[in-house]
């Protein structure tokens, strides 16, 4: 059995030729800090600490899955224990990868670098073993390094048992902790560690890295395919490389194994970005028929309905951030960036906000629905209807400027409507809708009366179907379609409050008349009842 020389990016510098295939996520695990993408700030800090001989005794690495926490821990272990090709080197931010400590640490067999999975070693007994072992010096390395992955899984007693050793470890011991859930690590542990937050890797940087990997693997790919994989990875290098591995295996052998956007889209069940843009165009145009047709096409292709709505949310978000002037996402295709810029120039913030809220609610409904396809149809149709409504801010501006004409769609001219709110209540009462008339009279303050628009503020809770029932009742009188809304805005007093105020004002007027005032003064316990008032005759 022969061995080959190490290649750039391999996590096992020496590997037998017949060892079998290794997945890309393992094969291209970084072996130097220079290969660790997207974490420049952490690398700079570690490099300066090593150069100045200010190396902490404990490190805590946190971040989402697949951003390089375990790889970074191994790199730190190599950096601290590297002795260089000549065997006389010291700690360095650029480990040589050829000395015995570097090779054995990369292969996971160095006796002084102990890796422990806290998910399966949670008890205080496991920590006691570490506490007992730290008393002994390293066998062959400069430092004895303990790498504890998913450290948040340790029990409370295990954390407590570790605290004293973690605060004052022997000079030959270094601890490196890694976790995806930093909030579950006790503050007593956090305060004893030098913390590094590993960032999510930007999609454009991931796409560039995947292009490099495929170049090393002699696989041809389309840029759009790599951009899809980078977005699906959600900032995780490992997730992205796993998807890339699958995409290479999925590629059509007849085309030379080329990784194409269409194949990646089908493999991941992603919605076609072009179809999503056409769908959003139909929604904004109020074209429900063609919008449903595109939904049907995507469903026939096996695309998850929730994924379609999620794609629409991404588009609306992209339009919004483009509108406020953020930098274009380089991972997006050029045609999509152009479409976002065009929409951003046409759509107002109010329209985008309303569309976002409706799609967000629709996504929640699709996820929970017994039939996601039907829920997606209804969510899109609701968005179609909302997109055709006038923007409230623009409508208010035009009203203020006197530029809004009477609604042309009203079946009956507004002049046939009741003259005022009181007349409308009277019409309801005359038409036998006593309950509605009573609710309007007693519990509704008027915000706006501009037939066929009626805006009210409830002074007491109204029935859930109040607006719908009132609209139906008013339409039954003359065919006019009213727009009834409840608003939390300043409103006039209810009709009942106005009547009570008028009665009290009249009573005070009567009491102020000389004859009545004299009688009330002579008889202090007397009350004013059963009176009538004719103000024109009052002296």
Short mmCIF file of C-alpha atoms in Angstrom, two decimals:
data_model
loop_
_atom_site.label_atom_id
_atom_site.label_comp_id
_atom_site.label_asym_id
_atom_site.label_seq_id
_atom_site.Cartn_x
_atom_site.Cartn_y
_atom_site.Cartn_z
CA UNK A 1 0.00 0.00 0.00
CA UNK A 2 1.41 3.36 -1.04
CA UNK A 3 0.73 6.86 0.23
CA UNK A 4 0.34 10.13 -1.62
CA UNK A 5 1.57 13.57 -0.67
CA UNK A 6 -0.86 15.89 1.06
CA UNK A 7 -2.93 18.20 -1.13
CA UNK A 8 -4.19 21.65 -0.27
CA UNK A 9 -7.39 21.52 1.77
CA UNK A 10 -7.28 17.87 2.82
CA UNK A 11 -8.05 17.10 6.45
CA UNK A 12 -5.84 13.98 6.33
CA UNK A 13 -2.45 14.91 4.91
CA UNK A 14 -1.49 11.27 4.41
CA UNK A 15 -4.14 8.96 2.98
CA UNK A 16 -3.96 5.55 1.32
CA UNK A 17 -4.89 5.58 -2.36
CA UNK A 18 -7.55 2.92 -1.90
CA UNK A 19 -9.21 4.47 1.16
CA UNK A 20 -12.37 5.17 -0.84
CA UNK A 21 -14.29 8.33 -1.58
CA UNK A 22 -14.45 11.10 1.01
CA UNK A 23 -17.28 13.60 0.95
CA UNK A 24 -16.41 17.18 0.04
CA UNK A 25 -17.23 18.48 3.52
CA UNK A 26 -14.39 16.34 4.92
CA UNK A 27 -12.01 16.53 2.00
CA UNK A 28 -11.98 20.32 1.95
CA UNK A 29 -11.91 20.96 5.68
CA UNK A 30 -9.48 23.88 6.18
CA UNK A 31 -5.96 22.95 7.26
CA UNK A 32 -4.68 26.50 7.77
CA UNK A 33 -6.26 29.70 8.97
CA UNK A 34 -5.81 31.10 5.47
CA UNK A 35 -8.26 28.47 4.21
CA UNK A 36 -10.85 29.35 6.87
CA UNK A 37 -13.25 31.55 4.91
CA UNK A 38 -15.31 34.38 6.33
CA UNK A 39 -13.67 34.62 9.78
CA UNK A 40 -10.97 37.24 9.22
CA UNK A 41 -11.56 39.11 12.50
CA UNK A 42 -11.07 35.99 14.60
CA UNK A 43 -7.95 34.98 12.68
CA UNK A 44 -6.45 38.44 13.16
CA UNK A 45 -7.10 38.35 16.91
CA UNK A 46 -5.60 34.88 17.31
CA UNK A 47 -2.60 35.79 15.18
CA UNK A 48 -1.85 38.89 17.24
CA UNK A 49 -2.28 36.96 20.49
CA UNK A 50 0.20 34.30 19.36
CA UNK A 51 2.75 36.85 18.14
CA UNK A 52 2.56 38.78 21.42
CA UNK A 53 2.56 35.61 23.56
CA UNK A 54 -0.84 36.54 25.02
CA UNK A 55 -2.54 33.20 24.48
CA UNK A 56 -5.70 32.66 26.56
CA UNK A 57 -6.07 29.49 28.58
CA UNK A 58 -9.65 28.88 27.35
CA UNK A 59 -11.45 29.68 24.10
CA UNK A 60 -15.20 29.56 23.39
CA UNK A 61 -16.27 29.29 19.75
CA UNK A 62 -19.91 29.90 18.94
CA UNK A 63 -21.92 30.12 15.74
CA UNK A 64 -24.50 28.30 13.64
CA UNK A 65 -23.86 24.81 12.32
CA UNK A 66 -21.17 24.34 9.72
CA UNK A 67 -19.33 27.67 9.98
CA UNK A 68 -16.08 26.07 11.16
CA UNK A 69 -16.14 25.79 14.96
CA UNK A 70 -14.59 22.32 15.19
CA UNK A 71 -12.20 23.05 12.33
CA UNK A 72 -11.11 26.25 14.08
CA UNK A 73 -10.58 24.34 17.35
CA UNK A 74 -8.26 21.88 15.57
CA UNK A 75 -6.44 24.74 13.85
CA UNK A 76 -5.85 26.42 17.23
CA UNK A 77 -4.52 23.13 18.60
CA UNK A 78 -2.12 22.87 15.63
CA UNK A 79 -1.09 26.52 15.90
CA UNK A 80 -0.21 26.07 19.59
CA UNK A 81 1.71 22.80 19.10
CA UNK A 82 3.37 23.22 15.68
CA UNK A 83 7.15 22.78 15.82
CA UNK A 84 7.84 23.58 12.17
CA UNK A 85 9.56 21.48 9.47
CA UNK A 86 12.88 21.74 11.27
CA UNK A 87 11.40 20.73 14.60
CA UNK A 88 12.41 23.85 16.51
CA UNK A 89 9.53 26.23 15.82
CA UNK A 90 7.13 27.81 18.30
CA UNK A 91 3.41 28.65 18.31
CA UNK A 92 2.38 30.18 15.00
CA UNK A 93 -0.76 31.34 13.25
CA UNK A 94 0.52 29.51 10.15
CA UNK A 95 1.02 25.85 11.17
CA UNK A 96 3.30 24.00 8.76
CA UNK A 97 1.11 20.89 8.30
CA UNK A 98 4.25 18.75 7.84
CA UNK A 99 5.60 18.32 11.36
CA UNK A 100 4.49 15.36 13.45
CA UNK A 101 2.17 17.36 15.77
CA UNK A 102 0.39 18.98 12.80
CA UNK A 103 -0.08 15.69 10.99
CA UNK A 104 -1.28 13.73 14.02
CA UNK A 105 -3.67 16.50 15.12
CA UNK A 106 -5.16 16.68 11.59
CA UNK A 107 -5.62 12.91 11.63
CA UNK A 108 -7.23 13.05 15.09
CA UNK A 109 -4.67 10.76 16.73
CA UNK A 110 -2.49 13.11 18.80
CA UNK A 111 -2.38 11.84 22.38
CA UNK A 112 -2.27 15.36 23.85
CA UNK A 113 -5.22 16.77 21.87
CA UNK A 114 -8.35 15.26 23.34
CA UNK A 115 -11.68 15.79 21.56
CA UNK A 116 -14.83 15.21 23.58
CA UNK A 117 -18.47 15.34 22.47
CA UNK A 118 -20.42 16.89 25.34
CA UNK A 119 -23.69 15.61 23.86
CA UNK A 120 -22.72 12.05 24.82
CA UNK A 121 -20.52 12.91 27.81
CA UNK A 122 -22.77 15.16 29.86
CA UNK A 123 -22.22 13.96 33.39
CA UNK A 124 -20.02 15.26 36.18
CA UNK A 125 -18.04 11.99 36.08
CA UNK A 126 -16.84 12.80 32.56
CA UNK A 127 -15.60 16.18 33.74
CA UNK A 128 -13.88 14.62 36.75
CA UNK A 129 -11.83 12.52 34.35
CA UNK A 130 -10.62 15.72 32.67
CA UNK A 131 -9.88 17.35 36.04
CA UNK A 132 -7.77 14.36 37.08
CA UNK A 133 -5.91 14.27 33.76
CA UNK A 134 -4.98 17.97 33.57
CA UNK A 135 -2.56 17.51 36.47
CA UNK A 136 -0.23 15.56 34.22
CA UNK A 137 1.97 17.29 31.67
CA UNK A 138 1.61 16.77 27.94
CA UNK A 139 3.29 13.61 26.65
CA UNK A 140 4.82 14.96 23.46
CA UNK A 141 3.18 18.29 22.65
CA UNK A 142 3.80 21.79 23.90
CA UNK A 143 0.23 22.06 25.27
CA UNK A 144 -2.36 19.53 26.29
CA UNK A 145 -5.53 20.71 24.49
CA UNK A 146 -9.09 19.70 25.39
CA UNK A 147 -11.66 20.32 22.63
CA UNK A 148 -15.23 20.02 23.97
CA UNK A 149 -17.86 20.15 21.22
CA UNK A 150 -21.47 21.17 21.92
CA UNK A 151 -20.41 22.25 25.40
CA UNK A 152 -23.89 23.59 26.19
CA UNK A 153 -25.03 19.95 26.58
CA UNK A 154 -23.06 19.51 29.82
CA UNK A 155 -25.15 19.18 32.96
CA UNK A 156 -25.26 21.94 35.57
CA UNK A 157 -23.19 19.85 37.97
CA UNK A 158 -20.64 19.16 35.24
CA UNK A 159 -20.25 22.89 34.55
CA UNK A 160 -19.84 23.60 38.26
CA UNK A 161 -17.23 20.89 38.64
CA UNK A 162 -15.22 22.42 35.79
CA UNK A 163 -15.21 26.02 37.03
CA UNK A 164 -12.18 25.93 39.35
CA UNK A 165 -9.98 24.12 36.85
CA UNK A 166 -11.19 26.38 34.06
CA UNK A 167 -10.30 29.49 36.03
CA UNK A 168 -6.81 28.37 37.05
CA UNK A 169 -5.66 25.56 34.77
CA UNK A 170 -2.05 24.36 34.75
CA UNK A 171 0.12 26.33 32.28
CA UNK A 172 0.41 23.35 29.94
CA UNK A 173 -3.38 22.99 29.46
CA UNK A 174 -5.67 24.80 27.02
CA UNK A 175 -9.45 24.42 26.75
CA UNK A 176 -11.38 25.01 23.53
CA UNK A 177 -15.18 24.89 23.72
CA UNK A 178 -17.58 24.92 20.77
CA UNK A 179 -21.35 25.46 20.86
CA UNK A 180 -24.29 26.36 18.66
CA UNK A 181 -26.39 27.56 21.60
CA UNK A 182 -24.36 30.11 23.50
CA UNK A 183 -27.33 31.19 25.62
CA UNK A 184 -27.31 27.78 27.35
CA UNK A 185 -23.71 28.16 28.57
CA UNK A 186 -23.55 29.54 32.15
CA UNK A 187 -22.15 33.04 32.53
CA UNK A 188 -19.66 31.64 35.02
CA UNK A 189 -18.12 29.68 32.15
CA UNK A 190 -18.41 32.53 29.64
CA UNK A 191 -16.51 34.87 31.94
CA UNK A 192 -13.57 32.45 32.08
CA UNK A 193 -13.18 32.10 28.31
CA UNK A 194 -12.05 34.21 25.38
CA UNK A 195 -15.11 34.18 23.16
CA UNK A 196 -15.18 34.17 19.35
CA UNK A 197 -18.47 34.46 17.46
CA UNK A 198 -18.02 32.80 14.08
CA UNK A 199 -20.04 34.56 11.41
CA UNK A 200 -22.40 33.06 8.85
CA UNK A 201 -20.61 32.90 5.53
CA UNK A 202 -22.09 35.32 2.93
CA UNK A 203 -23.71 33.64 -0.05
CA UNK A 204 -21.36 35.21 -2.59
CA UNK A 205 -18.32 33.99 -0.65
CA UNK A 206 -19.81 30.51 -0.41
CA UNK A 207 -20.48 30.45 -4.16
CA UNK A 208 -16.84 31.42 -4.83
CA UNK A 209 -15.63 28.68 -2.49
CA UNK A 210 -17.84 26.09 -4.19
CA UNK A 211 -16.48 27.16 -7.56
CA UNK A 212 -12.95 26.58 -6.25
CA UNK A 213 -13.90 23.15 -4.90
CA UNK A 214 -15.45 22.07 -8.22
CA UNK A 215 -12.39 23.35 -10.06
CA UNK A 216 -10.23 21.10 -7.88
CA UNK A 217 -12.63 18.23 -8.56
CA UNK A 218 -12.57 18.94 -12.33
CA UNK A 219 -16.35 19.45 -12.43
CA UNK A 220 -17.97 22.11 -14.63
CA UNK A 221 -20.84 24.14 -13.17
CA UNK A 222 -23.16 27.05 -13.91
CA UNK A 223 -22.81 30.16 -11.71
CA UNK A 224 -26.57 30.21 -11.08
CA UNK A 225 -26.40 26.63 -9.80
CA UNK A 226 -23.72 27.55 -7.28
CA UNK A 227 -25.70 30.64 -6.24
CA UNK A 228 -28.73 28.42 -5.56
CA UNK A 229 -26.65 26.07 -3.43
CA UNK A 230 -25.09 29.00 -1.55
CA UNK A 231 -28.52 30.43 -0.70
CA UNK A 232 -29.80 27.01 0.37
CA UNK A 233 -26.76 26.58 2.67
CA UNK A 234 -27.89 29.57 4.79
CA UNK A 235 -24.35 30.58 5.72
CA UNK A 236 -23.09 27.07 6.52
CA UNK A 237 -20.03 25.80 4.65
CA UNK A 238 -20.68 22.19 5.66
CA UNK A 239 -24.34 22.30 4.58
CA UNK A 240 -23.33 23.86 1.28
CA UNK A 241 -20.62 21.30 0.56
CA UNK A 242 -23.05 18.47 1.37
CA UNK A 243 -25.55 19.92 -1.10
CA UNK A 244 -22.76 20.41 -3.64
CA UNK A 245 -21.73 16.78 -3.23
CA UNK A 246 -25.29 15.74 -3.94
CA UNK A 247 -25.50 18.07 -6.94
CA UNK A 248 -22.36 16.55 -8.48
CA UNK A 249 -23.82 13.07 -8.05
CA UNK A 250 -27.14 14.29 -9.48
CA UNK A 251 -25.55 15.84 -12.59
CA UNK A 252 -26.37 14.23 -15.92
CA UNK A 253 -23.50 12.03 -17.10
CA UNK A 254 -24.46 12.61 -20.76
CA UNK A 255 -23.62 16.31 -20.37
CA UNK A 256 -20.18 15.59 -18.94
CA UNK A 257 -21.36 15.78 -15.33
CA UNK A 258 -22.01 19.54 -15.51
CA UNK A 259 -23.85 20.96 -12.47
CA UNK A 260 -26.69 23.07 -13.90
CA UNK A 261 -29.19 25.43 -12.29
CA UNK A 262 -32.16 23.40 -13.57
CA UNK A 263 -30.81 20.21 -12.02
CA UNK A 264 -30.07 21.88 -8.68
CA UNK A 265 -33.52 23.44 -8.68
CA UNK A 266 -35.15 20.08 -9.29
CA UNK A 267 -32.92 18.32 -6.76
CA UNK A 268 -33.71 20.80 -3.98
CA UNK A 269 -37.36 21.28 -4.91
CA UNK A 270 -36.76 24.99 -5.29
CA UNK A 271 -39.13 27.31 -7.04
CA UNK A 272 -37.85 28.66 -10.35
CA UNK A 273 -36.76 32.26 -9.68
CA UNK A 274 -38.09 33.30 -13.08
CA UNK A 275 -41.46 31.73 -12.28
CA UNK A 276 -41.50 33.51 -8.93
CA UNK A 277 -40.86 36.85 -10.62
CA UNK A 278 -43.68 36.18 -13.10
CA UNK A 279 -45.94 35.20 -10.22
CA UNK A 280 -45.19 38.43 -8.36
CA UNK A 281 -45.83 40.40 -11.55
CA UNK A 282 -49.29 38.85 -11.87
CA UNK A 283 -50.00 39.56 -8.20
CA UNK A 284 -49.06 43.21 -8.58
CA UNK A 285 -51.15 43.44 -11.77
CA UNK A 286 -54.18 41.98 -9.98
CA UNK A 287 -54.21 38.99 -12.37
CA UNK A 288 -55.47 36.16 -10.19
CA UNK A 289 -56.07 33.74 -13.06
CA UNK A 290 -52.49 33.69 -14.32
CA UNK A 291 -51.13 33.78 -10.75
CA UNK A 292 -53.00 30.55 -9.97
CA UNK A 293 -51.78 29.05 -13.24
CA UNK A 294 -48.14 29.56 -12.21
CA UNK A 295 -48.89 28.09 -8.79
CA UNK A 296 -50.34 25.05 -10.54
CA UNK A 297 -47.23 24.67 -12.69
CA UNK A 298 -44.96 24.80 -9.66
CA UNK A 299 -47.12 22.26 -7.83
CA UNK A 300 -46.95 19.91 -10.82
CA UNK A 301 -43.15 20.19 -10.70
CA UNK A 302 -43.20 19.04 -7.08
CA UNK A 303 -42.34 22.40 -5.53
CA UNK A 304 -43.50 22.77 -1.93
CA UNK A 305 -46.31 25.39 -1.71
CA UNK A 306 -44.68 26.84 1.39
CA UNK A 307 -41.48 27.20 -0.63
CA UNK A 308 -43.32 29.25 -3.26
CA UNK A 309 -44.71 31.65 -0.65
CA UNK A 310 -41.30 31.80 1.01
CA UNK A 311 -39.80 32.71 -2.37
CA UNK A 312 -42.34 35.53 -2.76
CA UNK A 313 -41.38 36.79 0.69
CA UNK A 314 -37.73 36.81 -0.35
CA UNK A 315 -38.62 38.86 -3.44
CA UNK A 316 -40.64 41.39 -1.47
CA UNK A 317 -37.81 41.67 1.05
CA UNK A 318 -35.33 42.13 -1.77
CA UNK A 319 -37.45 44.90 -3.32
CA UNK A 320 -37.77 46.66 0.02
CA UNK A 321 -34.08 46.64 0.89
CA UNK A 322 -33.27 47.72 -2.67
CA UNK A 323 -35.69 50.60 -2.28
CA UNK A 324 -33.93 51.88 0.84
CA UNK A 325 -30.61 51.83 -1.00
CA UNK A 326 -28.74 48.78 0.29
CA UNK A 327 -25.98 47.19 -1.78
CA UNK A 328 -27.05 44.61 -4.34
CA UNK A 329 -26.64 40.97 -3.33
CA UNK A 330 -23.91 39.68 -5.66
CA UNK A 331 -25.20 36.13 -5.23
CA UNK A 332 -28.40 37.02 -7.11
CA UNK A 333 -28.60 36.64 -10.89
CA UNK A 334 -28.23 39.88 -12.85
CA UNK A 335 -31.79 39.69 -14.21
CA UNK A 336 -33.21 39.39 -10.71
CA UNK A 337 -31.22 42.36 -9.46
CA UNK A 338 -32.57 44.38 -12.40
CA UNK A 339 -36.14 43.27 -11.65
CA UNK A 340 -35.80 44.21 -7.98
CA UNK A 341 -34.50 47.65 -8.91
CA UNK A 342 -37.41 48.19 -11.33
CA UNK A 343 -40.01 47.17 -8.75
CA UNK A 344 -38.33 49.29 -6.09
CA UNK A 345 -38.77 52.34 -8.30
CA UNK A 346 -42.47 51.68 -8.84
CA UNK A 347 -43.80 50.39 -5.52
CA UNK A 348 -44.32 52.42 -2.38
CA UNK A 349 -43.29 51.41 1.12
CA UNK A 350 -46.94 51.04 2.13
CA UNK A 351 -47.68 48.60 -0.67
CA UNK A 352 -44.58 46.54 0.08
CA UNK A 353 -45.35 46.45 3.80
CA UNK A 354 -48.94 45.37 3.17
CA UNK A 355 -47.81 42.68 0.71
CA UNK A 356 -45.17 41.40 3.16
CA UNK A 357 -47.67 41.10 5.99
CA UNK A 358 -50.21 39.25 3.84
CA UNK A 359 -47.63 36.81 2.47
CA UNK A 360 -46.18 36.24 5.95
CA UNK A 361 -49.64 35.38 7.25
CA UNK A 362 -50.20 33.23 4.18
CA UNK A 363 -46.96 31.31 4.76
CA UNK A 364 -48.04 30.50 8.30
CA UNK A 365 -51.41 29.28 6.98
CA UNK A 366 -49.77 27.12 4.30
CA UNK A 367 -47.46 25.46 6.82
CA UNK A 368 -50.37 24.62 9.14
CA UNK A 369 -53.05 23.81 6.54
CA UNK A 370 -54.40 20.33 5.92
CA UNK A 371 -54.06 21.04 2.18
CA UNK A 372 -51.06 23.35 1.63
CA UNK A 373 -51.89 23.77 -2.08
CA UNK A 374 -55.30 25.26 -1.36
CA UNK A 375 -53.91 27.49 1.36
CA UNK A 376 -51.25 28.78 -1.07
CA UNK A 377 -53.94 29.57 -3.65
CA UNK A 378 -55.94 31.55 -1.11
CA UNK A 379 -52.87 33.38 0.17
CA UNK A 380 -51.89 34.45 -3.35
CA UNK A 381 -55.45 35.53 -4.22
CA UNK A 382 -55.59 37.60 -1.04
CA UNK A 383 -52.33 39.25 -2.08
CA UNK A 384 -53.75 39.85 -5.59
CA UNK A 385 -56.73 41.65 -4.09
CA UNK A 386 -54.58 43.69 -1.71
CA UNK A 387 -52.23 44.74 -4.51
CA UNK A 388 -55.10 46.37 -6.43
CA UNK A 389 -56.14 48.54 -3.49
CA UNK A 390 -54.95 52.15 -3.49
CA UNK A 391 -51.99 52.99 -1.30
CA UNK A 392 -53.39 54.66 1.87
CA UNK A 393 -50.65 57.29 1.98
CA UNK A 394 -51.08 58.26 -1.66
CA UNK A 395 -54.87 58.31 -1.27
CA UNK A 396 -54.62 60.60 1.76
CA UNK A 397 -52.29 62.94 -0.15
CA UNK A 398 -54.65 63.13 -3.12
CA UNK A 399 -57.62 63.78 -0.86
CA UNK A 400 -55.72 66.60 0.84
CA UNK A 401 -54.93 68.07 -2.56
CA UNK A 402 -58.51 67.68 -3.77
CA UNK A 403 -57.48 65.30 -6.52
CA UNK A 404 -59.73 62.33 -5.76
CA UNK A 405 -62.87 61.96 -7.86
CA UNK A 406 -66.05 60.28 -6.67
CA UNK A 407 -65.82 56.48 -6.95
CA UNK A 408 -66.84 55.51 -10.46
CA UNK A 409 -67.64 51.94 -9.50
CA UNK A 410 -70.54 52.83 -7.18
CA UNK A 411 -73.81 51.47 -8.64
CA UNK A 412 -75.75 54.36 -7.11
CA UNK A 413 -74.61 58.03 -7.06
CA UNK A 414 -73.34 59.20 -3.68
CA UNK A 415 -76.01 61.91 -3.72
CA UNK A 416 -78.66 59.27 -3.01
CA UNK A 417 -76.99 58.31 0.25
CA UNK A 418 -78.24 59.58 3.61
CA UNK A 419 -77.20 63.18 4.16
CA UNK A 420 -75.29 62.46 7.36
CA UNK A 421 -74.52 59.79 9.90
CA UNK A 422 -77.68 60.49 11.88
CA UNK A 423 -79.79 60.09 8.77
CA UNK A 424 -78.08 56.79 8.02
CA UNK A 425 -78.96 55.47 11.49
CA UNK A 426 -82.52 56.68 11.01
CA UNK A 427 -82.73 54.82 7.67
CA UNK A 428 -81.60 51.60 9.34
CA UNK A 429 -84.23 52.00 12.04
CA UNK A 430 -86.94 52.77 9.51
CA UNK A 431 -85.91 49.68 7.52
CA UNK A 432 -86.36 47.40 10.51
CA UNK A 433 -82.64 46.95 11.30
CA UNK A 434 -83.15 47.96 14.90
CA UNK A 435 -80.17 46.11 16.41
CA UNK A 436 -77.70 47.65 13.97
CA UNK A 437 -79.26 51.08 14.41
CA UNK A 438 -79.01 50.76 18.20
CA UNK A 439 -75.34 49.73 18.06
CA UNK A 440 -74.49 52.64 15.77
CA UNK A 441 -76.49 55.06 17.90
CA UNK A 442 -75.06 54.01 21.27
CA UNK A 443 -71.59 52.51 20.69
CA UNK A 444 -70.03 54.05 17.57
CA UNK A 445 -68.31 57.40 17.21
CA UNK A 446 -67.99 58.82 13.70
CA UNK A 447 -64.45 59.08 12.25
CA UNK A 448 -65.37 59.75 8.61
CA UNK A 449 -68.64 59.87 6.68
CA UNK A 450 -68.06 60.12 2.92
CA UNK A 451 -70.54 57.81 1.16
CA UNK A 452 -69.92 55.06 0.29
CA UNK A 453 -67.14 55.17 2.92
CA UNK A 454 -67.99 54.94 6.60
CA UNK A 455 -65.27 54.88 9.25
CA UNK A 456 -66.18 54.41 12.91
CA UNK A 457 -64.56 54.09 16.29
CA UNK A 458 -66.15 51.65 18.73
CA UNK A 459 -66.68 53.02 22.24
CA UNK A 460 -67.76 49.56 23.43
CA UNK A 461 -67.03 46.10 21.96
CA UNK A 462 -69.02 45.43 18.79
CA UNK A 463 -69.99 42.02 17.37
CA UNK A 464 -67.34 40.29 15.26
CA UNK A 465 -69.50 40.43 12.11
CA UNK A 466 -70.69 43.99 12.71
CA UNK A 467 -68.98 45.57 9.67
CA UNK A 468 -70.10 42.77 7.35
CA UNK A 469 -73.72 42.88 8.57
CA UNK A 470 -73.86 46.68 8.32
CA UNK A 471 -72.48 46.60 4.76
CA UNK A 472 -75.10 44.03 3.74
CA UNK A 473 -77.92 46.00 5.37
CA UNK A 474 -76.98 49.27 3.65
CA UNK A 475 -76.64 47.54 0.29
CA UNK A 476 -80.13 46.07 0.66
CA UNK A 477 -81.65 49.57 0.73
CA UNK A 478 -80.34 51.06 -2.51
CA UNK A 479 -77.71 48.70 -3.94
CA UNK A 480 -74.78 50.91 -2.88
CA UNK A 481 -71.67 48.97 -1.80
CA UNK A 482 -70.38 50.66 1.34
CA UNK A 483 -66.86 50.38 2.72
CA UNK A 484 -67.33 50.09 6.47
CA UNK A 485 -64.25 50.16 8.66
CA UNK A 486 -63.40 50.38 12.35
CA UNK A 487 -60.46 52.64 13.18
CA UNK A 488 -58.57 53.57 16.32
CA UNK A 489 -58.61 57.28 15.47
CA UNK A 490 -60.15 60.44 16.94
CA UNK A 491 -63.92 60.36 16.50
CA UNK A 492 -66.95 62.44 17.33
CA UNK A 493 -69.15 61.55 20.30
CA UNK A 494 -71.74 58.85 19.75
CA UNK A 495 -75.26 59.93 18.87
CA UNK A 496 -76.36 58.85 22.35
CA UNK A 497 -73.65 60.99 23.96
CA UNK A 498 -74.62 63.93 21.77
CA UNK A 499 -78.28 63.60 22.77
CA UNK A 500 -77.38 63.39 26.45
CA UNK A 501 -75.15 66.44 26.15
CA UNK A 502 -77.90 68.40 24.40
CA UNK A 503 -80.45 67.46 27.08
CA UNK A 504 -78.10 68.56 29.85
CA UNK A 505 -77.44 71.85 28.05
CA UNK A 506 -81.16 72.52 27.72
CA UNK A 507 -81.73 71.63 31.37
CA UNK A 508 -79.05 74.09 32.43
CA UNK A 509 -80.65 76.72 30.18
CA UNK A 510 -84.03 76.20 31.85
CA UNK A 511 -82.52 76.34 35.34
CA UNK A 512 -80.92 79.63 34.44
CA UNK A 513 -84.27 81.31 33.70
CA UNK A 514 -85.21 83.81 36.47
CA UNK A 515 -88.52 82.19 37.44
CA UNK A 516 -87.06 78.67 37.62
CA UNK A 517 -83.91 79.84 39.38
CA UNK A 518 -86.04 81.61 42.04
CA UNK A 519 -88.15 78.51 42.65
CA UNK A 520 -85.08 76.26 43.00
CA UNK A 521 -83.55 78.72 45.42
CA UNK A 522 -86.70 78.80 47.52
CA UNK A 523 -87.07 75.03 47.45
CA UNK A 524 -83.51 73.56 47.49
CA UNK A 525 -84.70 69.95 47.46
CA UNK A 526 -86.92 70.43 44.40
CA UNK A 527 -86.04 68.70 41.07
CA UNK A 528 -86.73 69.87 37.54
CA UNK A 529 -88.93 67.28 35.78
CA UNK A 530 -91.47 67.17 32.99
CA UNK A 531 -90.44 70.42 31.36
CA UNK A 532 -90.59 71.55 27.75
CA UNK A 533 -88.48 74.25 26.17
CA UNK A 534 -89.16 76.79 23.48
CA UNK A 535 -85.94 78.80 23.33
CA UNK A 536 -87.51 81.46 21.09
CA UNK A 537 -89.94 82.38 23.86
CA UNK A 538 -87.44 82.25 26.72
CA UNK A 539 -86.90 85.61 28.41
#
